[in-house]
Each structure stands twice: as structure tokens, then as C-alpha cells.
Amino acid sequence: MNCKLIWSAFVLALTTTGAIAQDIPQSQVPAVVVNSFQQKFPKAQKVDWELKGNVYEAEFETGLFGIDQEAWFQHNGKLLRYKTEINKRELPKSVLNRVKRDFPGYRIEDAKKITAEQKVSYAFEVKSRKEEWKLVLDPQGNVLTKVRD
């Protein structure tokens, strides 16, 4: 329960700072942040920076097919959170089993792997003809967030 509360607070903090986000050129990003980003993601392409409160967000692509990714950094260069687009086949079996059990007949779309403070979670949508849900599950298949869309 405590982990869910901390995770929810972290997600809320990141989403509420979006209201005051502003696009910025890389030249306005502290060198320590840019260096940390370039060390962690040396193959990044099409990098766009935003400042959300006091957190620097880099949106970028990697690979031949331009896999969408996002990384959030503190002003000192510490990576806070990393999100990458994944194929639904890359979801852990425990996550897939949970979806099959709780949402039979639904299809999975828009899957992402999120790493925050060395904890991994998976965010995606499940859709049927009648409804849609946004889910976040941990690698063991436990539901962290479930919102009807």
C-alpha cells in the first residue's frame, strides 16, 4: 500500500508540473543534465527539451524505427524517470496473464515500460468495443493504477 501511495504521489507530481511546462532549447538546459542525458542515451535522435517546474524532460527517439522515449532529470543530472515505448509482446507474462484474467477479450495498445527510482512498471491501454481502460501494473502483474477512459 505504501509503495502505491508513493508511486501515485510521484505520478501526480510529474503530471501537475505539466501545467507549467515550457519548451526550451538545449542551450538552456544545464550542461550537467545534457551530459548525463548523452551518457545514458548516446543514440538519441530528435531530442526535444521541456522544463516542468524544476525537472528537465527530454523527449527523443532511438533506433531505426524511431522508438519514442522520455527521460526526466533533476537539475543536478540525476535521472528520475525513464519511459520507453514497447511492443505488447515485451510485457511480462504475469502482466499479460492479469490482463487476460481481468479484461478477457480486450486488446492491449500503447504499451510503455517505465523505470522510476529503479522500480519498473508497465503502462498501457486495454480496449474493447464498448470501453477503454488505462492501466499501470508492476512486473508481477499487480495493478498500480486503473482508470476508465
Coordinates of C-alpha atoms in Angstrom, one line a residue:
M1 CA 0.0 0.0 0.0
N2 CA 2.8 2.4 0.9
C3 CA 4.5 1.8 -2.4
K4 CA 1.3 2.5 -4.3
L5 CA 0.9 5.8 -2.4
I6 CA 4.5 6.9 -3.1
W7 CA 4.1 5.9 -6.8
S8 CA 0.8 7.8 -7.1
A9 CA 2.3 10.9 -5.5
F10 CA 5.3 10.7 -7.9
V11 CA 3.0 10.4 -10.9
L12 CA 0.8 13.2 -9.6
A13 CA 3.8 15.5 -9.1
L14 CA 5.0 14.9 -12.7
T15 CA 1.6 15.4 -14.2
T16 CA 0.8 18.6 -12.3
T17 CA 4.0 20.2 -13.3
G18 CA 2.9 19.7 -16.9
A19 CA 0.6 22.7 -16.5
I20 CA 3.6 25.0 -16.3
A21 CA 5.8 23.2 -18.7
Q22 CA 7.7 25.1 -21.3
D23 CA 9.7 24.0 -24.3
I24 CA 13.3 25.1 -24.1
P25 CA 16.3 24.9 -26.4
Q26 CA 19.1 22.5 -25.4
S27 CA 21.3 25.5 -24.9
Q28 CA 19.2 26.5 -21.8
V29 CA 19.5 23.0 -20.2
P30 CA 22.3 22.8 -17.6
A31 CA 25.4 21.1 -19.0
V32 CA 25.3 18.5 -16.2
V33 CA 21.8 17.5 -17.4
V34 CA 22.8 17.4 -21.1
N35 CA 26.0 15.4 -20.3
S36 CA 24.0 12.9 -18.1
F37 CA 21.4 12.5 -20.9
Q38 CA 24.0 12.0 -23.6
Q39 CA 25.9 9.4 -21.5
K40 CA 22.7 7.4 -20.8
F41 CA 21.2 7.8 -24.2
P42 CA 24.1 8.1 -26.7
K43 CA 21.9 7.1 -29.7
A44 CA 19.1 9.6 -29.0
Q45 CA 17.7 11.5 -32.0
K46 CA 15.2 14.3 -32.4
V47 CA 15.6 15.4 -28.8
D48 CA 13.1 18.0 -27.5
W49 CA 13.5 19.5 -24.1
E50 CA 10.9 20.8 -21.7
L51 CA 11.2 22.4 -18.3
K52 CA 8.4 21.2 -15.9
G53 CA 8.8 23.0 -12.6
N54 CA 12.4 22.2 -11.7
V55 CA 12.5 18.9 -13.7
Y56 CA 14.0 18.7 -17.2
E57 CA 12.2 16.4 -19.6
A58 CA 13.8 15.0 -22.8
E59 CA 11.6 13.5 -25.4
F60 CA 13.5 11.6 -28.1
E61 CA 13.7 8.7 -30.4
T62 CA 16.1 5.8 -30.9
G63 CA 16.6 3.0 -33.3
L64 CA 15.8 2.5 -36.9
F65 CA 12.0 2.8 -36.4
G66 CA 12.1 5.8 -34.1
I67 CA 11.0 4.3 -30.7
D68 CA 9.5 7.1 -28.6
Q69 CA 11.1 7.7 -25.3
E70 CA 11.1 10.2 -22.4
A71 CA 13.5 10.9 -19.6
W72 CA 13.2 13.2 -16.6
F73 CA 16.2 14.7 -14.9
Q74 CA 16.9 16.8 -11.8
H75 CA 18.9 20.0 -12.3
N76 CA 22.0 18.0 -11.0
G77 CA 21.7 15.5 -13.8
K78 CA 20.2 12.6 -11.8
L79 CA 17.8 10.5 -13.9
L80 CA 14.4 10.5 -12.1
R81 CA 12.3 8.6 -14.6
Y82 CA 12.6 6.9 -17.9
K83 CA 9.7 5.8 -20.2
T84 CA 10.0 3.8 -23.5
E85 CA 7.5 2.6 -25.9
I86 CA 7.5 -1.2 -26.1
N87 CA 5.7 -3.9 -28.1
K88 CA 2.9 -5.6 -26.2
R89 CA 4.8 -8.9 -26.7
E90 CA 7.5 -7.4 -24.5
L91 CA 5.2 -7.2 -21.5
P92 CA 6.0 -9.8 -18.7
K93 CA 3.9 -13.0 -18.7
S94 CA 2.4 -12.1 -15.3
V95 CA 1.2 -8.8 -16.7
L96 CA -0.4 -10.5 -19.8
N97 CA -2.0 -13.1 -17.6
R98 CA -3.5 -10.4 -15.4
V99 CA -5.0 -8.6 -18.4
K100 CA -6.4 -11.9 -19.8
R101 CA -8.0 -12.7 -16.4
D102 CA -9.4 -9.2 -15.6
F103 CA -10.1 -8.0 -19.2
P104 CA -11.0 -11.0 -21.3
G105 CA -11.4 -10.1 -25.0
Y106 CA -9.7 -6.7 -24.6
R107 CA -6.8 -5.7 -26.8
I108 CA -3.6 -4.1 -25.5
E109 CA -2.4 -0.8 -27.1
D110 CA 0.2 1.8 -26.5
A111 CA 2.4 -0.2 -24.1
K112 CA 5.2 1.6 -22.3
K113 CA 7.9 0.5 -19.8
I114 CA 8.5 3.0 -17.0
T115 CA 11.5 3.0 -14.7
A116 CA 11.5 5.4 -11.8
E117 CA 13.9 5.1 -8.9
Q118 CA 14.9 1.6 -10.0
K119 CA 11.3 0.4 -9.9
V120 CA 9.7 -0.8 -13.2
S121 CA 6.1 -0.6 -14.1
Y122 CA 4.1 -1.0 -17.4
A123 CA 1.5 1.4 -18.6
F124 CA -0.9 0.7 -21.4
E125 CA -4.5 0.8 -22.6
V126 CA -6.9 -2.1 -22.9
K127 CA -9.8 -1.6 -25.2
S128 CA -12.9 -3.4 -26.2
R129 CA -15.7 -2.3 -28.5
K130 CA -17.5 -0.7 -25.6
E131 CA -14.9 0.6 -23.2
E132 CA -11.3 1.6 -22.6
W133 CA -9.1 1.4 -19.5
K134 CA -5.7 2.9 -18.8
L135 CA -3.6 0.6 -16.6
V136 CA -0.3 0.6 -14.8
L137 CA 1.0 -2.7 -13.5
D138 CA 4.1 -3.8 -11.8
P139 CA 6.2 -6.7 -13.2
Q140 CA 4.4 -9.2 -11.0
G141 CA 1.0 -8.3 -12.5
N142 CA -0.3 -6.2 -9.6
V143 CA -2.5 -3.3 -10.6
L144 CA -1.0 0.1 -9.5
T145 CA -3.4 2.3 -11.4
K146 CA -6.7 1.5 -13.2
V147 CA -8.7 4.4 -14.8
R148 CA -11.6 4.1 -17.2
D149 CA -11.0 6.3 -20.2

